[in-house]
Amino acid sequence: MIGRLLGETIKVVITPTKDPLPIKADPGMIDQIIINLAVNARDAMPKGGTLTLSTRFKAVGEIEAEKDPDALSGNFMVLSIADTGEGMTLDLQKRVFEPFFTTKEVGKGTGLGLSTVYGIMKQHEGWIAVESQPGEGTHFEMYFPVEANLSSDDESKGDAGDTPPETATILMVEDELAVARMTSHTLQSLGYRVLAVENGPSARRVWQRHGDKIDLLLTDMVMPEGVSGMDLANEFASQRPELPVIFMSGYSEDLIKAEGNPHSNSQFLAKPFTRKKLVAMIKQSIEAETATV
């Protein structure tokens, strides 16, 4: 279908992700997104070029989401559509999703193609991002929330007790990027909402915005910026004494004892830790907190 739409001068490259990423989406609307962006790409490549379609997984943290007013934190399937066409200036990028806005000649376009895509993404609780440079083509990325509970394959990879108690929100504070990504990916794939930050000051900002919705604090003990995991736990406990806390550290548990841990509803998770131990400890902490409410 796309080949006939684009013509013989445009090469189509499709690179889907190897792992299934289940999303709740209307197939007809997905087709509409691809068609509209393919037509837009065709018109931007009058002398031919390459159109690349790909899908991939991406975990979006709270800090990254704050950079885009349309973005959300969570687990997403990203549909990317890129062309090697004329590209756009920054001013055009700012207006490209406006209804009836078009750079085409009168009678050759309604200006509704990209605004329609924008609307479809909103209906699917996702968003669309665009990157472009004049003469270097345009790259659109559509973010669809991944529905972890739709995939029986994902569930079969874990333990029977992996399913979280209802929907829980976890504030994770971890300055090691590799650990943060692995942990966030694991928890989000099980249905938890993860607000991931890399230091104490960022955690404080997230707490100010979402403190009443956070069900558990998962924090490293030793971090940059002069704020430790114990500092955060003490501050948050002054507002939410019942908040469960899991301290992560590559050091021994003696570090927590040395700081005088006053939190009876806290646990210690030694690094490196397994997926099974992480999930079991989080589930136990949240269930214990729920039982006391």
PDB file of C-alpha atoms in Angstrom:
ATOM      1  CA  MET A   1       0.000   0.000   0.000  1.00  0.00           C
ATOM      2  CA  ILE A   2       2.732   2.456   0.957  1.00  0.00           C
ATOM      3  CA  GLY A   3       4.802   1.589  -2.107  1.00  0.00           C
ATOM      4  CA  ARG A   4       1.944   2.444  -4.490  1.00  0.00           C
ATOM      5  CA  LEU A   5       1.274   5.641  -2.569  1.00  0.00           C
ATOM      6  CA  LEU A   6       4.874   6.850  -2.719  1.00  0.00           C
ATOM      7  CA  GLY A   7       5.846   5.832  -6.231  1.00  0.00           C
ATOM      8  CA  GLU A   8       8.979   4.215  -7.635  1.00  0.00           C
ATOM      9  CA  THR A   9      11.460   6.953  -6.734  1.00  0.00           C
ATOM     10  CA  ILE A  10      11.072   6.515  -2.978  1.00  0.00           C
ATOM     11  CA  LYS A  11      12.584   3.533  -1.180  1.00  0.00           C
ATOM     12  CA  VAL A  12      10.712   2.187   1.863  1.00  0.00           C
ATOM     13  CA  VAL A  13      12.655   0.636   4.758  1.00  0.00           C
ATOM     14  CA  ILE A  14      10.735  -1.094   7.579  1.00  0.00           C
ATOM     15  CA  THR A  15      12.506  -2.183  10.783  1.00  0.00           C
ATOM     16  CA  PRO A  16      10.095  -3.464  13.454  1.00  0.00           C
ATOM     17  CA  THR A  17      11.216  -4.282  16.979  1.00  0.00           C
ATOM     18  CA  LYS A  18      11.989  -7.948  17.676  1.00  0.00           C
ATOM     19  CA  ASP A  19       9.919  -8.109  20.868  1.00  0.00           C
ATOM     20  CA  PRO A  20       6.119  -7.642  20.832  1.00  0.00           C
ATOM     21  CA  LEU A  21       4.932  -4.344  22.314  1.00  0.00           C
ATOM     22  CA  PRO A  22       1.175  -4.587  22.997  1.00  0.00           C
ATOM     23  CA  ILE A  23      -0.779  -1.335  22.760  1.00  0.00           C
ATOM     24  CA  LYS A  24      -4.471  -0.442  22.775  1.00  0.00           C
ATOM     25  CA  ALA A  25      -5.003   1.187  19.401  1.00  0.00           C
ATOM     26  CA  ASP A  26      -7.507   1.426  16.583  1.00  0.00           C
ATOM     27  CA  PRO A  27      -5.908  -0.300  13.539  1.00  0.00           C
ATOM     28  CA  GLY A  28      -7.696   2.067  11.167  1.00  0.00           C
ATOM     29  CA  MET A  29      -6.262   5.068  12.965  1.00  0.00           C
ATOM     30  CA  ILE A  30      -2.766   3.576  12.872  1.00  0.00           C
ATOM     31  CA  ASP A  31      -3.168   3.203   9.111  1.00  0.00           C
ATOM     32  CA  GLN A  32      -4.294   6.834   8.945  1.00  0.00           C
ATOM     33  CA  ILE A  33      -1.172   7.983  10.806  1.00  0.00           C
ATOM     34  CA  ILE A  34       1.123   6.075   8.456  1.00  0.00           C
ATOM     35  CA  ILE A  35      -0.691   7.239   5.316  1.00  0.00           C
ATOM     36  CA  ASN A  36      -0.761  10.898   6.350  1.00  0.00           C
ATOM     37  CA  LEU A  37       2.920  10.955   7.264  1.00  0.00           C
ATOM     38  CA  ALA A  38       3.872   8.966   4.164  1.00  0.00           C
ATOM     39  CA  VAL A  39       2.078  11.484   1.930  1.00  0.00           C
ATOM     40  CA  ASN A  40       3.770  14.318   3.785  1.00  0.00           C
ATOM     41  CA  ALA A  41       7.145  12.624   3.249  1.00  0.00           C
ATOM     42  CA  ARG A  42       6.442  11.994  -0.441  1.00  0.00           C
ATOM     43  CA  ASP A  43       5.709  15.673  -1.030  1.00  0.00           C
ATOM     44  CA  ALA A  44       8.953  16.581   0.765  1.00  0.00           C
ATOM     45  CA  MET A  45      10.955  14.291  -1.576  1.00  0.00           C
ATOM     46  CA  PRO A  46       9.936  15.346  -5.122  1.00  0.00           C
ATOM     47  CA  LYS A  47      13.169  13.887  -6.542  1.00  0.00           C
ATOM     48  CA  GLY A  48      12.951  10.664  -4.557  1.00  0.00           C
ATOM     49  CA  GLY A  49      14.553   9.467  -1.350  1.00  0.00           C
ATOM     50  CA  THR A  50      14.071   7.022   1.507  1.00  0.00           C
ATOM     51  CA  LEU A  51      11.184   6.610   3.937  1.00  0.00           C
ATOM     52  CA  THR A  52      12.035   4.630   7.075  1.00  0.00           C
ATOM     53  CA  LEU A  53       9.422   3.143   9.403  1.00  0.00           C
ATOM     54  CA  SER A  54      10.476   1.511  12.662  1.00  0.00           C
ATOM     55  CA  THR A  55       9.161   0.567  16.096  1.00  0.00           C
ATOM     56  CA  ARG A  56      11.005   0.331  19.392  1.00  0.00           C
ATOM     57  CA  PHE A  57      10.489   0.308  23.154  1.00  0.00           C
ATOM     58  CA  LYS A  58      11.239   3.375  25.241  1.00  0.00           C
ATOM     59  CA  ALA A  59      10.877   4.026  28.970  1.00  0.00           C
ATOM     60  CA  VAL A  60      10.279   7.740  29.550  1.00  0.00           C
ATOM     61  CA  GLY A  61      11.253   9.027  32.981  1.00  0.00           C
ATOM     62  CA  GLU A  62       9.620  11.901  34.836  1.00  0.00           C
ATOM     63  CA  ILE A  63      12.475  14.338  34.164  1.00  0.00           C
ATOM     64  CA  GLU A  64      12.536  13.581  30.423  1.00  0.00           C
ATOM     65  CA  ALA A  65       8.757  13.955  30.220  1.00  0.00           C
ATOM     66  CA  GLU A  66       8.959  17.444  31.715  1.00  0.00           C
ATOM     67  CA  LYS A  67      10.912  18.625  28.648  1.00  0.00           C
ATOM     68  CA  ASP A  68       7.860  18.251  26.380  1.00  0.00           C
ATOM     69  CA  PRO A  69       4.460  19.654  27.454  1.00  0.00           C
ATOM     70  CA  ASP A  70       2.677  16.808  25.632  1.00  0.00           C
ATOM     71  CA  ALA A  71       4.863  14.022  27.026  1.00  0.00           C
ATOM     72  CA  LEU A  72       4.102  11.580  29.830  1.00  0.00           C
ATOM     73  CA  SER A  73       6.321   9.290  31.857  1.00  0.00           C
ATOM     74  CA  GLY A  74       5.930   5.552  31.466  1.00  0.00           C
ATOM     75  CA  ASN A  75       6.452   2.665  29.071  1.00  0.00           C
ATOM     76  CA  PHE A  76       5.953   3.358  25.347  1.00  0.00           C
ATOM     77  CA  MET A  77       6.017   1.800  21.917  1.00  0.00           C
ATOM     78  CA  VAL A  78       7.566   4.379  19.615  1.00  0.00           C
ATOM     79  CA  LEU A  79       6.537   4.389  15.959  1.00  0.00           C
ATOM     80  CA  SER A  80       9.164   6.323  14.000  1.00  0.00           C
ATOM     81  CA  ILE A  81       8.671   7.632  10.476  1.00  0.00           C
ATOM     82  CA  ALA A  82      11.609   9.440   8.899  1.00  0.00           C
ATOM     83  CA  ASP A  83      12.267  10.831   5.428  1.00  0.00           C
ATOM     84  CA  THR A  84      15.295  12.208   3.590  1.00  0.00           C
ATOM     85  CA  GLY A  85      13.387  15.170   2.214  1.00  0.00           C
ATOM     86  CA  GLU A  86      13.665  18.936   2.334  1.00  0.00           C
ATOM     87  CA  GLY A  87      13.323  19.239   6.091  1.00  0.00           C
ATOM     88  CA  MET A  88      11.796  22.108   8.056  1.00  0.00           C
ATOM     89  CA  THR A  89      12.941  25.193   9.885  1.00  0.00           C
ATOM     90  CA  LEU A  90      12.284  25.524  13.618  1.00  0.00           C
ATOM     91  CA  ASP A  91       9.501  28.039  12.925  1.00  0.00           C
ATOM     92  CA  LEU A  92       7.717  25.541  10.670  1.00  0.00           C
ATOM     93  CA  GLN A  93       8.092  22.787  13.268  1.00  0.00           C
ATOM     94  CA  LYS A  94       6.312  24.959  15.827  1.00  0.00           C
ATOM     95  CA  ARG A  95       3.275  25.313  13.527  1.00  0.00           C
ATOM     96  CA  VAL A  96       3.235  21.991  11.729  1.00  0.00           C
ATOM     97  CA  PHE A  97       0.399  20.487  13.827  1.00  0.00           C
ATOM     98  CA  GLU A  98      -1.905  23.503  13.525  1.00  0.00           C
ATOM     99  CA  PRO A  99      -5.175  22.777  11.652  1.00  0.00           C
ATOM    100  CA  PHE A 100      -5.174  24.118   8.076  1.00  0.00           C
ATOM    101  CA  PHE A 101      -1.511  25.129   8.224  1.00  0.00           C
ATOM    102  CA  THR A 102       0.319  24.085   5.045  1.00  0.00           C
ATOM    103  CA  THR A 103       3.342  25.061   2.991  1.00  0.00           C
ATOM    104  CA  LYS A 104       1.855  23.551  -0.177  1.00  0.00           C
ATOM    105  CA  GLU A 105       0.424  25.486  -3.080  1.00  0.00           C
ATOM    106  CA  VAL A 106      -3.256  26.428  -3.028  1.00  0.00           C
ATOM    107  CA  GLY A 107      -5.382  23.454  -4.013  1.00  0.00           C
ATOM    108  CA  LYS A 108      -2.633  20.892  -3.309  1.00  0.00           C
ATOM    109  CA  GLY A 109      -3.201  20.333   0.383  1.00  0.00           C
ATOM    110  CA  THR A 110      -5.736  20.998   3.129  1.00  0.00           C
ATOM    111  CA  GLY A 111      -3.224  21.319   5.960  1.00  0.00           C
ATOM    112  CA  LEU A 112      -5.150  18.720   7.982  1.00  0.00           C
ATOM    113  CA  GLY A 113      -2.817  15.739   7.584  1.00  0.00           C
ATOM    114  CA  LEU A 114      -0.468  16.391  10.505  1.00  0.00           C
ATOM    115  CA  SER A 115      -3.117  17.933  12.745  1.00  0.00           C
ATOM    116  CA  THR A 116      -5.144  14.738  12.242  1.00  0.00           C
ATOM    117  CA  VAL A 117      -2.150  12.661  13.349  1.00  0.00           C
ATOM    118  CA  TYR A 118      -1.765  14.908  16.393  1.00  0.00           C
ATOM    119  CA  GLY A 119      -5.427  14.377  17.283  1.00  0.00           C
ATOM    120  CA  ILE A 120      -5.185  10.601  16.882  1.00  0.00           C
ATOM    121  CA  MET A 121      -2.220  10.469  19.248  1.00  0.00           C
ATOM    122  CA  LYS A 122      -4.161  12.447  21.848  1.00  0.00           C
ATOM    123  CA  GLN A 123      -7.038   9.967  21.557  1.00  0.00           C
ATOM    124  CA  HIS A 124      -4.590   7.149  22.281  1.00  0.00           C
ATOM    125  CA  GLU A 125      -3.176   8.953  25.344  1.00  0.00           C
ATOM    126  CA  GLY A 126       0.154   9.383  23.584  1.00  0.00           C
ATOM    127  CA  TRP A 127       1.963  12.168  21.790  1.00  0.00           C
ATOM    128  CA  ILE A 128       3.994  12.993  18.691  1.00  0.00           C
ATOM    129  CA  ALA A 129       7.443  14.567  18.493  1.00  0.00           C
ATOM    130  CA  VAL A 130       9.228  15.974  15.450  1.00  0.00           C
ATOM    131  CA  GLU A 131      12.881  16.604  14.648  1.00  0.00           C
ATOM    132  CA  SER A 132      14.003  18.256  11.436  1.00  0.00           C
ATOM    133  CA  GLN A 133      16.706  20.346   9.799  1.00  0.00           C
ATOM    134  CA  PRO A 134      16.456  22.132   6.431  1.00  0.00           C
ATOM    135  CA  GLY A 135      17.978  19.870   3.804  1.00  0.00           C
ATOM    136  CA  GLU A 136      18.346  16.927   6.204  1.00  0.00           C
ATOM    137  CA  GLY A 137      14.874  15.407   6.264  1.00  0.00           C
ATOM    138  CA  THR A 138      12.218  15.060   8.957  1.00  0.00           C
ATOM    139  CA  HIS A 139      11.765  12.493  11.721  1.00  0.00           C
ATOM    140  CA  PHE A 140       8.396  11.957  13.445  1.00  0.00           C
ATOM    141  CA  GLU A 141       8.031   9.815  16.574  1.00  0.00           C
ATOM    142  CA  MET A 142       4.634   8.655  17.873  1.00  0.00           C
ATOM    143  CA  TYR A 143       4.515   7.462  21.494  1.00  0.00           C
ATOM    144  CA  PHE A 144       1.861   4.844  22.326  1.00  0.00           C
ATOM    145  CA  PRO A 145       1.509   3.643  25.951  1.00  0.00           C
ATOM    146  CA  VAL A 146       2.436  -0.029  26.284  1.00  0.00           C
ATOM    147  CA  GLU A 147      -0.274  -2.156  27.889  1.00  0.00           C
ATOM    148  CA  ALA A 148       1.708  -4.641  29.979  1.00  0.00           C
ATOM    149  CA  ASN A 149      -1.352  -6.679  30.961  1.00  0.00           C
ATOM    150  CA  LEU A 150      -2.189  -7.491  27.320  1.00  0.00           C
ATOM    151  CA  SER A 151       0.891  -9.634  26.790  1.00  0.00           C
ATOM    152  CA  SER A 152       0.679 -13.222  27.971  1.00  0.00           C
ATOM    153  CA  ASP A 153       4.282 -13.700  26.821  1.00  0.00           C
ATOM    154  CA  ASP A 154       5.508 -10.992  29.175  1.00  0.00           C
ATOM    155  CA  GLU A 155       3.620 -12.493  32.089  1.00  0.00           C
ATOM    156  CA  SER A 156       4.949 -15.960  31.407  1.00  0.00           C
ATOM    157  CA  LYS A 157       8.517 -14.674  31.700  1.00  0.00           C
ATOM    158  CA  GLY A 158       7.987 -13.616  35.295  1.00  0.00           C
ATOM    159  CA  ASP A 159       6.783 -15.306  38.426  1.00  0.00           C
ATOM    160  CA  ALA A 160       3.117 -15.916  39.104  1.00  0.00           C
ATOM    161  CA  GLY A 161       3.302 -13.415  41.956  1.00  0.00           C
ATOM    162  CA  ASP A 162       4.729 -10.585  39.824  1.00  0.00           C
ATOM    163  CA  THR A 163       1.389  -8.868  39.268  1.00  0.00           C
ATOM    164  CA  PRO A 164       1.356  -5.612  41.267  1.00  0.00           C
ATOM    165  CA  PRO A 165      -1.372  -5.007  43.870  1.00  0.00           C
ATOM    166  CA  GLU A 166      -3.640  -2.752  41.825  1.00  0.00           C
ATOM    167  CA  THR A 167      -1.775   0.170  40.227  1.00  0.00           C
ATOM    168  CA  ALA A 168       1.073   1.539  42.326  1.00  0.00           C
ATOM    169  CA  THR A 169       3.303   4.569  41.777  1.00  0.00           C
ATOM    170  CA  ILE A 170       6.971   4.284  42.724  1.00  0.00           C
ATOM    171  CA  LEU A 171       9.395   7.178  43.128  1.00  0.00           C
ATOM    172  CA  MET A 172      12.797   5.773  42.163  1.00  0.00           C
ATOM    173  CA  VAL A 173      15.954   7.758  42.939  1.00  0.00           C
ATOM    174  CA  GLU A 174      19.045   6.236  41.313  1.00  0.00           C
ATOM    175  CA  ASP A 175      22.090   8.027  39.861  1.00  0.00           C
ATOM    176  CA  GLU A 176      23.534   4.991  38.052  1.00  0.00           C
ATOM    177  CA  LEU A 177      21.946   5.160  34.602  1.00  0.00           C
ATOM    178  CA  ALA A 178      22.268   1.445  33.821  1.00  0.00           C
ATOM    179  CA  VAL A 179      20.663   0.423  37.120  1.00  0.00           C
ATOM    180  CA  ALA A 180      17.929   3.036  36.718  1.00  0.00           C
ATOM    181  CA  ARG A 181      17.016   1.869  33.218  1.00  0.00           C
ATOM    182  CA  MET A 182      16.967  -1.810  34.117  1.00  0.00           C
ATOM    183  CA  THR A 183      14.916  -1.270  37.258  1.00  0.00           C
ATOM    184  CA  SER A 184      12.472   1.122  35.623  1.00  0.00           C
ATOM    185  CA  HIS A 185      11.965  -1.192  32.643  1.00  0.00           C
ATOM    186  CA  THR A 186      11.344  -4.182  34.902  1.00  0.00           C
ATOM    187  CA  LEU A 187       8.771  -2.420  37.064  1.00  0.00           C
ATOM    188  CA  GLN A 188       6.958  -0.676  34.220  1.00  0.00           C
ATOM    189  CA  SER A 189       6.653  -3.958  32.322  1.00  0.00           C
ATOM    190  CA  LEU A 190       4.712  -5.282  35.326  1.00  0.00           C
ATOM    191  CA  GLY A 191       2.290  -2.368  35.392  1.00  0.00           C
ATOM    192  CA  TYR A 192       3.856  -0.112  37.999  1.00  0.00           C
ATOM    193  CA  ARG A 193       4.134   3.598  37.292  1.00  0.00           C
ATOM    194  CA  VAL A 194       7.732   4.671  37.870  1.00  0.00           C
ATOM    195  CA  LEU A 195       8.774   8.271  38.491  1.00  0.00           C
ATOM    196  CA  ALA A 196      12.526   8.003  37.880  1.00  0.00           C
ATOM    197  CA  VAL A 197      15.005  10.700  38.923  1.00  0.00           C
ATOM    198  CA  GLU A 198      18.772  10.688  39.421  1.00  0.00           C
ATOM    199  CA  ASN A 199      19.352  12.792  42.541  1.00  0.00           C
ATOM    200  CA  GLY A 200      17.812  14.191  45.715  1.00  0.00           C
ATOM    201  CA  PRO A 201      16.853  17.684  44.476  1.00  0.00           C
ATOM    202  CA  SER A 202      14.988  16.164  41.515  1.00  0.00           C
ATOM    203  CA  ALA A 203      13.219  13.758  43.871  1.00  0.00           C
ATOM    204  CA  ARG A 204      12.083  16.677  46.003  1.00  0.00           C
ATOM    205  CA  ARG A 205      10.593  18.416  42.973  1.00  0.00           C
ATOM    206  CA  VAL A 206       8.706  15.276  41.957  1.00  0.00           C
ATOM    207  CA  TRP A 207       7.480  14.821  45.536  1.00  0.00           C
ATOM    208  CA  GLN A 208       6.122  18.365  45.591  1.00  0.00           C
ATOM    209  CA  ARG A 209       4.049  17.580  42.499  1.00  0.00           C
ATOM    210  CA  HIS A 210       3.030  13.982  43.143  1.00  0.00           C
ATOM    211  CA  GLY A 211       3.690  13.247  46.828  1.00  0.00           C
ATOM    212  CA  ASP A 212       0.100  12.293  47.601  1.00  0.00           C
ATOM    213  CA  LYS A 213       0.085   9.725  44.765  1.00  0.00           C
ATOM    214  CA  ILE A 214       3.402   7.987  45.524  1.00  0.00           C
ATOM    215  CA  ASP A 215       3.028   4.516  47.058  1.00  0.00           C
ATOM    216  CA  LEU A 216       6.683   3.676  47.646  1.00  0.00           C
ATOM    217  CA  LEU A 217      10.113   5.336  47.750  1.00  0.00           C
ATOM    218  CA  LEU A 218      12.850   3.243  46.106  1.00  0.00           C
ATOM    219  CA  THR A 219      16.119   5.086  46.614  1.00  0.00           C
ATOM    220  CA  ASP A 220      19.852   4.651  46.475  1.00  0.00           C
ATOM    221  CA  MET A 221      21.609   5.497  49.735  1.00  0.00           C
ATOM    222  CA  VAL A 222      24.632   7.457  48.486  1.00  0.00           C
ATOM    223  CA  MET A 223      23.985  10.007  45.742  1.00  0.00           C
ATOM    224  CA  PRO A 224      25.417  13.265  44.348  1.00  0.00           C
ATOM    225  CA  GLU A 225      24.067  16.745  45.091  1.00  0.00           C
ATOM    226  CA  GLY A 226      24.544  16.321  48.859  1.00  0.00           C
ATOM    227  CA  VAL A 227      21.198  14.613  49.525  1.00  0.00           C
ATOM    228  CA  SER A 228      21.206  10.965  50.630  1.00  0.00           C
ATOM    229  CA  GLY A 229      18.451   8.411  50.407  1.00  0.00           C
ATOM    230  CA  MET A 230      17.997   8.643  54.169  1.00  0.00           C
ATOM    231  CA  ASP A 231      17.582  12.419  53.898  1.00  0.00           C
ATOM    232  CA  LEU A 232      14.751  11.928  51.414  1.00  0.00           C
ATOM    233  CA  ALA A 233      13.084   9.217  53.489  1.00  0.00           C
ATOM    234  CA  ASN A 234      13.156  11.442  56.573  1.00  0.00           C
ATOM    235  CA  GLU A 235      11.722  14.434  54.711  1.00  0.00           C
ATOM    236  CA  PHE A 236       8.925  12.497  53.040  1.00  0.00           C
ATOM    237  CA  ALA A 237       8.069  10.623  56.246  1.00  0.00           C
ATOM    238  CA  SER A 238       7.355  13.940  57.961  1.00  0.00           C
ATOM    239  CA  GLN A 239       4.415  14.302  55.543  1.00  0.00           C
ATOM    240  CA  ARG A 240       3.624  10.636  54.927  1.00  0.00           C
ATOM    241  CA  PRO A 241       4.714   8.545  57.960  1.00  0.00           C
ATOM    242  CA  GLU A 242       3.169   5.408  56.446  1.00  0.00           C
ATOM    243  CA  LEU A 243       5.193   5.640  53.201  1.00  0.00           C
ATOM    244  CA  PRO A 244       7.172   2.402  52.650  1.00  0.00           C
ATOM    245  CA  VAL A 245      10.840   2.819  51.744  1.00  0.00           C
ATOM    246  CA  ILE A 246      13.335   0.505  50.071  1.00  0.00           C
ATOM    247  CA  PHE A 247      16.979   1.551  50.355  1.00  0.00           C
ATOM    248  CA  MET A 248      19.314   0.318  47.591  1.00  0.00           C
ATOM    249  CA  SER A 249      23.075   0.234  48.016  1.00  0.00           C
ATOM    250  CA  GLY A 250      26.254  -1.495  46.946  1.00  0.00           C
ATOM    251  CA  TYR A 251      27.483  -1.023  50.492  1.00  0.00           C
ATOM    252  CA  SER A 252      26.399  -3.203  53.397  1.00  0.00           C
ATOM    253  CA  GLU A 253      23.256  -2.694  55.431  1.00  0.00           C
ATOM    254  CA  ASP A 254      25.488  -1.311  58.189  1.00  0.00           C
ATOM    255  CA  LEU A 255      25.424   1.978  56.303  1.00  0.00           C
ATOM    256  CA  ILE A 256      21.726   2.385  57.060  1.00  0.00           C
ATOM    257  CA  LYS A 257      22.242   1.421  60.682  1.00  0.00           C
ATOM    258  CA  ALA A 258      25.042   3.972  60.971  1.00  0.00           C
ATOM    259  CA  GLU A 259      22.697   6.729  59.816  1.00  0.00           C
ATOM    260  CA  GLY A 260      20.172   5.722  62.464  1.00  0.00           C
ATOM    261  CA  ASN A 261      17.307   4.458  60.324  1.00  0.00           C
ATOM    262  CA  PRO A 262      14.058   5.461  62.086  1.00  0.00           C
ATOM    263  CA  HIS A 263      11.756   3.852  59.510  1.00  0.00           C
ATOM    264  CA  SER A 264      10.073   0.675  60.697  1.00  0.00           C
ATOM    265  CA  ASN A 265       8.456   0.158  57.281  1.00  0.00           C
ATOM    266  CA  SER A 266      11.744   0.186  55.357  1.00  0.00           C
ATOM    267  CA  GLN A 267      13.765  -2.588  53.728  1.00  0.00           C
ATOM    268  CA  PHE A 268      17.294  -2.914  52.390  1.00  0.00           C
ATOM    269  CA  LEU A 269      18.032  -4.148  48.853  1.00  0.00           C
ATOM    270  CA  ALA A 270      21.697  -4.974  48.284  1.00  0.00           C
ATOM    271  CA  LYS A 271      23.216  -4.312  44.842  1.00  0.00           C
ATOM    272  CA  PRO A 272      23.474  -6.141  42.577  1.00  0.00           C
ATOM    273  CA  PHE A 273      19.986  -7.567  42.929  1.00  0.00           C
ATOM    274  CA  THR A 274      17.913  -9.975  40.866  1.00  0.00           C
ATOM    275  CA  ARG A 275      14.639  -9.155  39.172  1.00  0.00           C
ATOM    276  CA  LYS A 276      12.863 -11.687  41.381  1.00  0.00           C
ATOM    277  CA  LYS A 277      14.153 -10.156  44.607  1.00  0.00           C
ATOM    278  CA  LEU A 278      13.348  -6.614  43.482  1.00  0.00           C
ATOM    279  CA  VAL A 279       9.771  -7.431  42.521  1.00  0.00           C
ATOM    280  CA  ALA A 280       9.102  -9.516  45.635  1.00  0.00           C
ATOM    281  CA  MET A 281      10.376  -6.801  47.972  1.00  0.00           C
ATOM    282  CA  ILE A 282       8.374  -4.055  46.275  1.00  0.00           C
ATOM    283  CA  LYS A 283       5.185  -6.096  46.294  1.00  0.00           C
ATOM    284  CA  GLN A 284       5.674  -6.977  49.960  1.00  0.00           C
ATOM    285  CA  SER A 285       6.281  -3.331  50.911  1.00  0.00           C
ATOM    286  CA  ILE A 286       3.241  -2.004  49.076  1.00  0.00           C
ATOM    287  CA  GLU A 287       0.941  -4.755  50.322  1.00  0.00           C
ATOM    288  CA  ALA A 288       2.086  -4.138  53.911  1.00  0.00           C
ATOM    289  CA  GLU A 289       1.372  -0.421  53.567  1.00  0.00           C
ATOM    290  CA  THR A 290      -2.055  -1.107  52.050  1.00  0.00           C
ATOM    291  CA  ALA A 291      -2.959  -3.469  54.878  1.00  0.00           C
ATOM    292  CA  THR A 292      -2.304  -0.775  57.487  1.00  0.00           C
ATOM    293  CA  VAL A 293      -4.442   1.883  55.790  1.00  0.00           C
TER     294      VAL A 293
END
